[in-house]
mmCIF file of C-alpha atoms in Angstrom:
data_model
loop_
_atom_site.group_PDB
_atom_site.id
_atom_site.type_symbol
_atom_site.label_atom_id
_atom_site.label_comp_id
_atom_site.label_asym_id
_atom_site.label_seq_id
_atom_site.Cartn_x
_atom_site.Cartn_y
_atom_site.Cartn_z
ATOM 1 C CA MET I 1 -14.682 -3.583 6.432
ATOM 2 C CA LYS I 2 -13.055 -1.248 3.938
ATOM 3 C CA PRO I 3 -9.272 -1.302 3.882
ATOM 4 C CA PRO I 4 -7.689 2.046 4.646
ATOM 5 C CA SER I 5 -6.368 4.506 2.149
ATOM 6 C CA THR I 6 -3.552 2.859 0.290
ATOM 7 C CA ARG I 7 -5.145 -0.504 -0.277
ATOM 8 C CA ALA I 8 -8.377 1.271 -1.279
ATOM 9 C CA LEU I 9 -6.590 2.670 -4.327
ATOM 10 C CA LEU I 10 -8.585 0.649 -6.869
ATOM 11 C CA LEU I 11 -8.396 3.498 -9.293
ATOM 12 C CA LEU I 12 -10.628 3.784 -12.318
ATOM 13 C CA ALA I 13 -7.547 3.703 -14.499
ATOM 14 C CA LEU I 14 -6.325 0.504 -12.915
ATOM 15 C CA ALA I 15 -9.648 -1.284 -13.118
ATOM 16 C CA ALA I 16 -10.416 -0.262 -16.672
ATOM 17 C CA PRO I 17 -9.747 -2.779 -19.448
ATOM 18 C CA LEU I 18 -6.884 -1.971 -21.756
ATOM 19 C CA LEU I 19 -7.907 0.169 -24.678
ATOM 20 C CA PRO I 20 -7.186 -1.109 -28.189
ATOM 21 C CA VAL I 21 -3.617 -1.028 -29.407
ATOM 22 C CA HIS I 22 -3.338 0.892 -32.631
ATOM 23 C CA ALA I 23 -1.058 -0.169 -35.434
ATOM 24 C CA GLN I 24 1.892 2.179 -35.640
ATOM 25 C CA ASP I 25 3.052 1.809 -39.220
ATOM 26 C CA LYS I 26 0.143 2.292 -41.594
ATOM 27 C CA ALA I 27 2.424 1.660 -44.562
ATOM 28 C CA ASP I 28 2.990 -2.005 -43.607
ATOM 29 C CA PRO I 29 1.006 -4.732 -45.394
ATOM 30 C CA ALA I 30 -2.169 -5.790 -43.588
ATOM 31 C CA GLU I 31 -0.796 -9.138 -42.439
ATOM 32 C CA VAL I 32 2.346 -7.549 -40.976
ATOM 33 C CA ARG I 33 0.264 -4.981 -39.163
ATOM 34 C CA ALA I 34 -1.980 -7.696 -37.758
ATOM 35 C CA ALA I 35 0.989 -9.705 -36.483
ATOM 36 C CA ALA I 36 2.599 -6.642 -34.936
ATOM 37 C CA SER I 37 -0.663 -5.645 -33.284
ATOM 38 C CA ALA I 38 -1.148 -9.137 -31.834
ATOM 39 C CA SER I 39 2.373 -9.135 -30.395
ATOM 40 C CA ALA I 40 1.849 -5.680 -28.927
ATOM 41 C CA LYS I 41 -1.451 -6.709 -27.333
ATOM 42 C CA GLU I 42 0.157 -9.738 -25.727
ATOM 43 C CA MET I 43 3.014 -7.590 -24.442
ATOM 44 C CA LEU I 44 0.555 -5.066 -22.989
ATOM 45 C CA LYS I 45 -1.141 -7.824 -21.007
ATOM 46 C CA LYS I 46 2.230 -8.746 -19.554
ATOM 47 C CA LEU I 47 3.128 -5.123 -18.829
ATOM 48 C CA PHE I 48 -0.084 -4.521 -16.895
ATOM 49 C CA SER I 49 0.014 -7.789 -14.938
ATOM 50 C CA GLU I 50 -0.463 -7.287 -11.198
ATOM 51 C CA GLU I 51 2.050 -10.074 -10.549
ATOM 52 C CA ASN I 52 5.071 -8.215 -11.945
ATOM 53 C CA THR I 53 7.963 -7.360 -9.669
ATOM 54 C CA ALA I 54 9.882 -4.137 -10.305
ATOM 55 C CA GLU I 55 12.638 -6.135 -11.992
ATOM 56 C CA GLN I 56 10.199 -8.041 -14.200
ATOM 57 C CA LEU I 57 8.456 -4.844 -15.235
ATOM 58 C CA ALA I 58 11.774 -3.232 -16.166
ATOM 59 C CA GLU I 59 12.665 -6.187 -18.397
ATOM 60 C CA LEU I 60 9.209 -6.227 -19.965
ATOM 61 C CA ALA I 61 9.492 -2.508 -20.703
ATOM 62 C CA LYS I 62 12.721 -3.165 -22.623
ATOM 63 C CA GLU I 63 11.091 -5.972 -24.600
ATOM 64 C CA ALA I 64 8.034 -3.832 -25.311
ATOM 65 C CA ASN I 65 10.233 -1.066 -26.642
ATOM 66 C CA LYS I 66 11.924 -3.512 -29.028
ATOM 67 C CA LEU I 67 8.496 -4.692 -30.226
ATOM 68 C CA GLY I 68 7.545 -1.130 -31.047
ATOM 69 C CA VAL I 69 4.982 -0.690 -28.279
ATOM 70 C CA PRO I 70 4.440 3.081 -27.984
ATOM 71 C CA ARG I 71 6.442 4.727 -25.210
ATOM 72 C CA GLN I 72 3.204 6.239 -23.899
ATOM 73 C CA GLN I 73 1.768 2.792 -23.194
ATOM 74 C CA ILE I 74 4.965 1.639 -21.479
ATOM 75 C CA ILE I 75 4.910 4.684 -19.201
ATOM 76 C CA GLU I 76 1.228 4.085 -18.441
ATOM 77 C CA ALA I 77 2.022 0.508 -17.403
ATOM 78 C CA ARG I 78 4.828 1.659 -15.117
ATOM 79 C CA LEU I 79 2.587 4.346 -13.639
ATOM 80 C CA VAL I 80 -0.185 1.840 -12.938
ATOM 81 C CA TRP I 81 2.337 -0.518 -11.303
ATOM 82 C CA GLY I 82 3.551 2.214 -8.952
ATOM 83 C CA LEU I 83 0.029 3.368 -8.112
ATOM 84 C CA ARG I 84 -1.112 -0.155 -7.295
ATOM 85 C CA ARG I 85 1.714 -0.508 -4.800
ATOM 86 C CA GLN I 86 1.727 3.084 -3.566
ATOM 87 C CA ASP I 87 5.493 2.973 -4.003
ATOM 88 C CA VAL I 88 6.306 6.641 -3.466
ATOM 89 C CA ASP I 89 10.018 6.303 -4.289
ATOM 90 C CA TYR I 90 9.232 4.524 -7.543
ATOM 91 C CA LEU I 91 6.512 7.015 -8.485
ATOM 92 C CA THR I 92 8.718 9.990 -7.641
ATOM 93 C CA LYS I 93 11.449 8.702 -9.961
ATOM 94 C CA LEU I 94 8.830 8.127 -12.662
ATOM 95 C CA LEU I 95 7.278 11.598 -12.257
ATOM 96 C CA PRO I 96 9.370 13.356 -14.962
ATOM 97 C CA GLU I 97 8.209 10.770 -17.510
ATOM 98 C CA VAL I 98 4.598 11.111 -16.344
ATOM 99 C CA GLU I 99 4.828 14.879 -16.810
ATOM 100 C CA VAL I 100 6.213 14.383 -20.327
ATOM 101 C CA LEU I 101 3.364 11.948 -20.980
ATOM 102 C CA ALA I 102 0.844 14.556 -19.821
ATOM 103 C CA ALA I 103 2.360 17.149 -22.143
ATOM 104 C CA ASN I 104 2.293 14.826 -25.156
ATOM 105 C CA PHE I 105 -0.701 12.605 -24.440
ATOM 106 C CA ASP I 106 -2.237 10.903 -27.472
ATOM 107 C CA THR I 107 -5.711 9.453 -26.930
ATOM 108 C CA GLU I 108 -5.182 7.182 -29.956
ATOM 109 C CA GLN I 109 -2.355 5.428 -28.100
ATOM 110 C CA ALA I 110 -4.022 5.291 -24.681
ATOM 111 C CA ALA I 111 -3.713 1.928 -22.927
ATOM 112 C CA ALA I 112 -5.259 2.479 -19.485
ATOM 113 C CA LEU I 113 -5.564 6.215 -18.878
ATOM 114 C CA PRO I 114 -8.342 7.551 -21.110
ATOM 115 C CA THR I 115 -7.692 11.305 -20.964
ATOM 116 C CA VAL I 116 -4.887 13.790 -20.499
ATOM 117 C CA GLU I 117 -6.678 15.040 -17.373
ATOM 118 C CA ALA I 118 -6.331 11.572 -15.846
ATOM 119 C CA VAL I 119 -2.576 11.641 -16.444
ATOM 120 C CA GLN I 120 -2.300 15.184 -15.087
ATOM 121 C CA SER I 121 -4.268 14.233 -11.978
ATOM 122 C CA PHE I 122 -1.934 11.319 -11.240
ATOM 123 C CA ALA I 123 1.089 13.559 -11.769
ATOM 124 C CA ALA I 124 -0.348 15.957 -9.183
ATOM 125 C CA TYR I 125 -1.135 13.010 -6.919
ATOM 126 C CA ILE I 126 2.471 11.800 -7.094
ATOM 127 C CA ARG I 127 3.698 15.282 -6.212
ATOM 128 C CA ALA I 128 1.322 15.225 -3.243
ATOM 129 C CA LEU I 129 2.615 11.821 -2.096
ATOM 130 C CA LYS I 130 6.186 13.090 -2.359
ATOM 131 C CA ALA I 131 5.303 16.196 -0.345
ATOM 132 C CA GLY I 132 3.666 13.955 2.239
ATOM 133 C CA THR I 133 6.849 11.960 2.774
ATOM 134 C CA GLU I 134 8.720 15.248 3.146
ATOM 135 C CA LYS I 135 6.150 16.530 5.687
ATOM 136 C CA ASN I 136 5.563 19.541 3.436
ATOM 137 C CA GLU I 137 1.954 20.379 4.226
ATOM 138 C CA ALA I 138 1.675 23.365 1.873
ATOM 139 C CA GLU I 139 2.864 21.394 -1.165
ATOM 140 C CA PHE I 140 0.737 18.426 -0.171
ATOM 141 C CA LYS I 141 -2.414 20.572 -0.016
ATOM 142 C CA LYS I 142 -1.653 22.314 -3.298
ATOM 143 C CA ASN I 143 -1.095 19.120 -5.261
ATOM 144 C CA ILE I 144 -3.829 16.962 -3.750
ATOM 145 C CA LEU I 145 -6.368 19.707 -4.491
ATOM 146 C CA GLU I 146 -5.079 19.895 -8.062
ATOM 147 C CA ALA I 147 -5.465 16.119 -8.391
ATOM 148 C CA ILE I 148 -9.067 16.320 -7.182
ATOM 149 C CA TRP I 149 -9.827 19.238 -9.501
ATOM 150 C CA LEU I 150 -8.441 17.402 -12.540
ATOM 151 C CA SER I 151 -10.143 14.095 -11.737
ATOM 152 C CA PRO I 152 -13.155 14.675 -9.453
ATOM 153 C CA GLN I 153 -14.380 11.116 -9.985
ATOM 154 C CA GLN I 154 -11.350 10.018 -7.941
ATOM 155 C CA ALA I 155 -12.072 12.489 -5.121
ATOM 156 C CA ASN I 156 -12.850 9.762 -2.589
ATOM 157 C CA VAL I 157 -9.517 8.074 -3.259
ATOM 158 C CA PHE I 158 -7.527 11.290 -3.129
ATOM 159 C CA THR I 159 -9.211 12.480 0.079
ATOM 160 C CA GLN I 160 -8.154 9.234 1.743
ATOM 161 C CA SER I 161 -4.582 10.422 1.224
ATOM 162 C CA ILE I 162 -5.513 13.590 3.097
ATOM 163 C CA GLU I 163 -6.759 11.504 6.013
ATOM 164 C CA LYS I 164 -3.554 9.485 5.968
ATOM 165 C CA PHE I 165 -1.400 12.643 5.903
ATOM 166 C CA ARG I 166 -3.240 14.088 8.898
ATOM 167 C CA ARG I 167 -3.019 10.809 10.821
ATOM 168 C CA GLU I 168 0.703 10.483 10.184
ATOM 169 C CA ALA I 169 1.252 14.063 11.318
ATOM 170 C CA LYS I 170 -0.421 13.227 14.632
ATOM 171 C CA MET I 171 1.501 9.975 14.980
ATOM 172 C CA GLY I 172 4.799 11.817 14.543
ATOM 173 C CA SER I 173 4.491 13.569 17.892
ATOM 174 C CA MET I 174 2.828 10.696 19.750
ATOM 175 C CA VAL I 175 4.402 8.613 22.517
ATOM 176 C CA VAL I 176 2.798 5.277 23.413
ATOM 177 C CA ASP I 177 2.590 4.123 27.034
ATOM 178 C CA LEU I 178 4.450 0.814 26.903
ATOM 179 C CA LYS I 179 3.645 0.044 30.551
ATOM 180 C CA LEU I 180 -0.135 -0.043 30.104
ATOM 181 C CA PRO I 181 -1.432 -3.373 31.535
ATOM 182 C CA LEU I 182 -2.792 -5.831 28.970
ATOM 183 C CA THR I 183 -3.956 -9.423 28.938
ATOM 184 C CA ASN I 184 -3.355 -12.139 26.419
ATOM 185 C CA SER I 185 -5.906 -14.637 25.127
ATOM 186 C CA MET I 186 -5.271 -16.865 28.150
ATOM 187 C CA GLY I 187 -5.910 -14.064 30.637
ATOM 188 C CA GLU I 188 -2.261 -13.552 31.544
ATOM 189 C CA THR I 189 -1.072 -10.004 32.281
ATOM 190 C CA THR I 190 1.599 -8.366 30.147
ATOM 191 C CA THR I 191 2.576 -5.021 28.583
ATOM 192 C CA LEU I 192 3.833 -3.873 25.217
ATOM 193 C CA GLY I 193 7.105 -3.056 26.943
ATOM 194 C CA GLU I 194 7.519 -6.684 27.980
ATOM 195 C CA GLN I 195 6.788 -7.855 24.459
ATOM 196 C CA LEU I 196 9.293 -5.324 23.104
ATOM 197 C CA ALA I 197 12.143 -6.262 25.468
ATOM 198 C CA GLY I 198 15.399 -6.683 23.556
ATOM 199 C CA LYS I 199 13.761 -6.002 20.181
ATOM 200 C CA LYS I 200 14.240 -3.193 17.687
ATOM 201 C CA ALA I 201 10.482 -2.531 17.359
ATOM 202 C CA ILE I 202 7.076 -4.096 17.886
ATOM 203 C CA LEU I 203 4.501 -4.585 15.132
ATOM 204 C CA ILE I 204 0.897 -4.839 16.368
ATOM 205 C CA ASP I 205 -1.866 -6.287 14.210
ATOM 206 C CA PHE I 206 -5.325 -5.093 15.308
ATOM 207 C CA TRP I 207 -8.093 -7.503 14.347
ATOM 208 C CA ALA I 208 -11.542 -8.818 15.293
ATOM 209 C CA SER I 209 -13.418 -12.038 14.587
ATOM 210 C CA TRP I 210 -16.214 -10.119 12.832
ATOM 211 C CA CYS I 211 -13.768 -8.453 10.413
ATOM 212 C CA GLY I 212 -13.677 -10.502 7.207
ATOM 213 C CA PRO I 213 -10.500 -8.914 5.786
ATOM 214 C CA CYS I 214 -8.771 -9.448 9.153
ATOM 215 C CA MET I 215 -9.502 -13.159 9.055
ATOM 216 C CA GLN I 216 -8.457 -13.426 5.413
ATOM 217 C CA LEU I 217 -5.076 -11.903 6.292
ATOM 218 C CA MET I 218 -4.340 -14.317 9.154
ATOM 219 C CA PRO I 219 -2.010 -16.469 6.993
ATOM 220 C CA ALA I 220 -0.121 -13.321 5.957
ATOM 221 C CA LEU I 221 0.126 -12.246 9.611
ATOM 222 C CA LYS I 222 1.570 -15.628 10.548
ATOM 223 C CA LYS I 223 4.091 -15.340 7.734
ATOM 224 C CA LYS I 224 5.110 -11.823 8.813
ATOM 225 C CA GLY I 225 5.630 -12.984 12.382
ATOM 226 C CA GLU I 226 7.876 -15.851 11.342
ATOM 227 C CA HIS I 227 9.761 -13.738 8.793
ATOM 228 C CA LEU I 228 10.467 -10.742 11.039
ATOM 229 C CA LYS I 229 11.822 -12.768 13.971
ATOM 230 C CA GLN I 230 15.246 -12.904 12.370
ATOM 231 C CA TYR I 231 15.340 -9.101 12.235
ATOM 232 C CA ASP I 232 14.523 -8.580 15.937
ATOM 233 C CA ILE I 233 11.021 -7.258 15.244
ATOM 234 C CA ALA I 234 8.380 -8.439 17.725
ATOM 235 C CA VAL I 235 5.057 -9.204 16.018
ATOM 236 C CA VAL I 236 1.907 -9.464 18.146
ATOM 237 C CA ALA I 237 -1.825 -9.579 17.455
ATOM 238 C CA MET I 238 -4.378 -7.577 19.437
ATOM 239 C CA ASN I 239 -8.043 -8.577 19.404
ATOM 240 C CA LYS I 240 -10.801 -5.932 19.393
ATOM 241 C CA ASP I 241 -13.928 -8.050 19.893
ATOM 242 C CA ASP I 242 -16.424 -6.319 22.196
ATOM 243 C CA GLU I 243 -17.579 -9.406 24.101
ATOM 244 C CA ASN I 244 -15.780 -12.569 25.227
ATOM 245 C CA ALA I 245 -12.638 -11.230 23.602
ATOM 246 C CA GLU I 246 -10.219 -13.534 25.417
ATOM 247 C CA SER I 247 -12.092 -16.744 24.635
ATOM 248 C CA ILE I 248 -12.727 -15.717 21.020
ATOM 249 C CA ALA I 249 -9.102 -14.713 20.554
ATOM 250 C CA GLU I 250 -7.834 -17.978 22.061
ATOM 251 C CA ARG I 251 -10.132 -20.061 19.876
ATOM 252 C CA ILE I 252 -8.957 -18.331 16.720
ATOM 253 C CA ARG I 253 -5.321 -18.503 17.833
ATOM 254 C CA LYS I 254 -5.613 -22.286 18.027
ATOM 255 C CA GLU I 255 -7.539 -22.543 14.761
ATOM 256 C CA GLN I 256 -4.897 -20.496 12.956
ATOM 257 C CA GLY I 257 -1.972 -22.260 14.625
ATOM 258 C CA MET I 258 -0.516 -18.975 15.874
ATOM 259 C CA THR I 259 2.478 -18.958 18.226
ATOM 260 C CA MET I 260 3.036 -15.192 18.411
ATOM 261 C CA PRO I 261 1.749 -13.212 21.439
ATOM 262 C CA TRP I 262 -2.049 -13.048 21.155
ATOM 263 C CA LEU I 263 -3.186 -9.968 23.056
ATOM 264 C CA VAL I 264 -6.559 -8.413 23.866
ATOM 265 C CA GLU I 265 -7.190 -4.664 23.860
ATOM 266 C CA PRO I 266 -8.536 -3.370 27.212
ATOM 267 C CA ALA I 267 -12.263 -2.618 27.305
ATOM 268 C CA ALA I 268 -11.571 1.133 27.541
ATOM 269 C CA ARG I 269 -10.070 0.903 24.044
ATOM 270 C CA PRO I 270 -6.966 3.028 24.730
ATOM 271 C CA TYR I 271 -5.219 2.066 21.497
ATOM 272 C CA THR I 272 -8.322 2.429 19.351
ATOM 273 C CA LYS I 273 -8.552 6.023 20.573
ATOM 274 C CA GLN I 274 -4.850 6.838 20.464
ATOM 275 C CA PHE I 275 -4.189 5.328 17.035
ATOM 276 C CA GLU I 276 -7.564 6.440 15.604
ATOM 277 C CA LEU I 277 -8.490 2.914 14.564
ATOM 278 C CA ASP I 278 -11.588 3.777 12.562
ATOM 279 C CA SER I 279 -11.013 0.729 10.367
ATOM 280 C CA ILE I 280 -9.323 -2.641 10.626
ATOM 281 C CA PRO I 281 -7.237 -4.588 9.806
ATOM 282 C CA ARG I 282 -4.592 -2.159 10.946
ATOM 283 C CA MET I 283 -0.928 -2.520 11.800
ATOM 284 C CA VAL I 284 1.014 -0.176 14.051
ATOM 285 C CA LEU I 285 4.813 -0.230 14.338
ATOM 286 C CA ILE I 286 6.262 1.168 17.567
ATOM 287 C CA SER I 287 9.869 1.846 18.577
ATOM 288 C CA PRO I 288 11.358 0.921 22.000
ATOM 289 C CA GLU I 289 10.935 4.604 22.904
ATOM 290 C CA GLY I 290 7.196 4.457 22.215
ATOM 291 C CA LYS I 291 7.332 6.374 18.924
ATOM 292 C CA VAL I 292 4.819 5.407 16.244
ATOM 293 C CA LEU I 293 6.767 4.494 13.108
ATOM 294 C CA TYR I 294 3.833 3.256 11.027
ATOM 295 C CA ASN I 295 0.049 3.226 11.310
ATOM 296 C CA GLY I 296 -1.803 1.789 8.342
ATOM 297 C CA HIS I 297 -3.074 -1.214 6.428
ATOM 298 C CA PRO I 298 -1.093 -4.479 6.717
ATOM 299 C CA GLN I 299 -0.657 -4.680 2.942
ATOM 300 C CA ASP I 300 0.459 -1.103 2.377
ATOM 301 C CA PRO I 301 4.028 -1.124 0.933
ATOM 302 C CA ALA I 302 4.768 1.788 3.281
ATOM 303 C CA LEU I 303 4.875 -0.771 6.115
ATOM 304 C CA TRP I 304 7.977 -2.375 4.629
ATOM 305 C CA THR I 305 9.520 1.048 4.088
ATOM 306 C CA ALA I 306 9.041 1.766 7.799
ATOM 307 C CA LEU I 307 10.436 -1.642 8.773
ATOM 308 C CA LYS I 308 13.537 -1.082 6.649
ATOM 309 C CA GLN I 309 14.134 2.182 8.493
ATOM 310 C CA VAL I 310 14.279 0.145 11.703
ATOM 311 C CA ASN I 311 16.594 -2.475 10.196
ATOM 312 C CA ASP I 312 17.936 -1.868 6.703
ATOM 313 C CA LYS I 313 18.622 -5.585 6.273
ATOM 314 C CA ILE I 314 14.914 -6.428 6.301
ATOM 315 C CA GLU I 315 13.603 -7.922 3.080
ATOM 316 C CA GLU I 316 9.913 -8.032 2.225
ATOM 317 C CA ALA I 317 8.244 -11.388 2.825
ATOM 318 C CA HIS I 318 6.736 -13.006 -0.272
#
């Protein structure tokens, strides 16, 4: 199964190997230039590491600046970091620097983004993401189309953002029936309302035994459930197998050592239709009033943004 939009953002720029670092001071002796280049290359590897936290990246950027790593390459690393995580707040704050980078792009200093058009397309993409969070459809359309025009090879990625924008617009006016009868993996009757009782929100993980990514994320689901208890967020799983769903769900619950509510979607697939579950794994966050607060991939950073809006004390599980 393909993950939905945000986790599908394996952009060409992110996957591409770092381009060579060019010596900055041609007047230096050869051995000094070689040493400086080696240090810069090592720093670039650190800057572009997927493991960096925001704090680590900020410190590395300071160190890179002291080592004489070109500002362009530092900005590229920060841009790649934000794109990988789809951190709209971070990217929005970085946008002025990305626009300066686009205006002064030097292909000789490129680290990950090969052309000025690539930088311009990501600048437009960030503006589109920002417009999306502001529910500004006109600005979203304008900028996402510009991003596609500037970098057509990324059209599939950018159009996924269009699908996400449309889905979120629908979710904004949706009210979920919390009294709809459900069963758990042991055949017992319940409702989402019962699972939500006394909680600030309910987070539903939709999965199936035939979905490889779903099964791979079971440990992360277990961790989320344990972590979010302290913040009064109910976490439940809902199986979508077509046949023998209850027995399959119960078997996997035991295998995974799950203690959270282990539900089964009714055969009529009411939630699949309402939430437009064209791909899984998928997580949906619902308020006690039945409002959809999030509908997307379990690993999308936007999930934690939505959770923090429910309870600002929530910290992301690591």
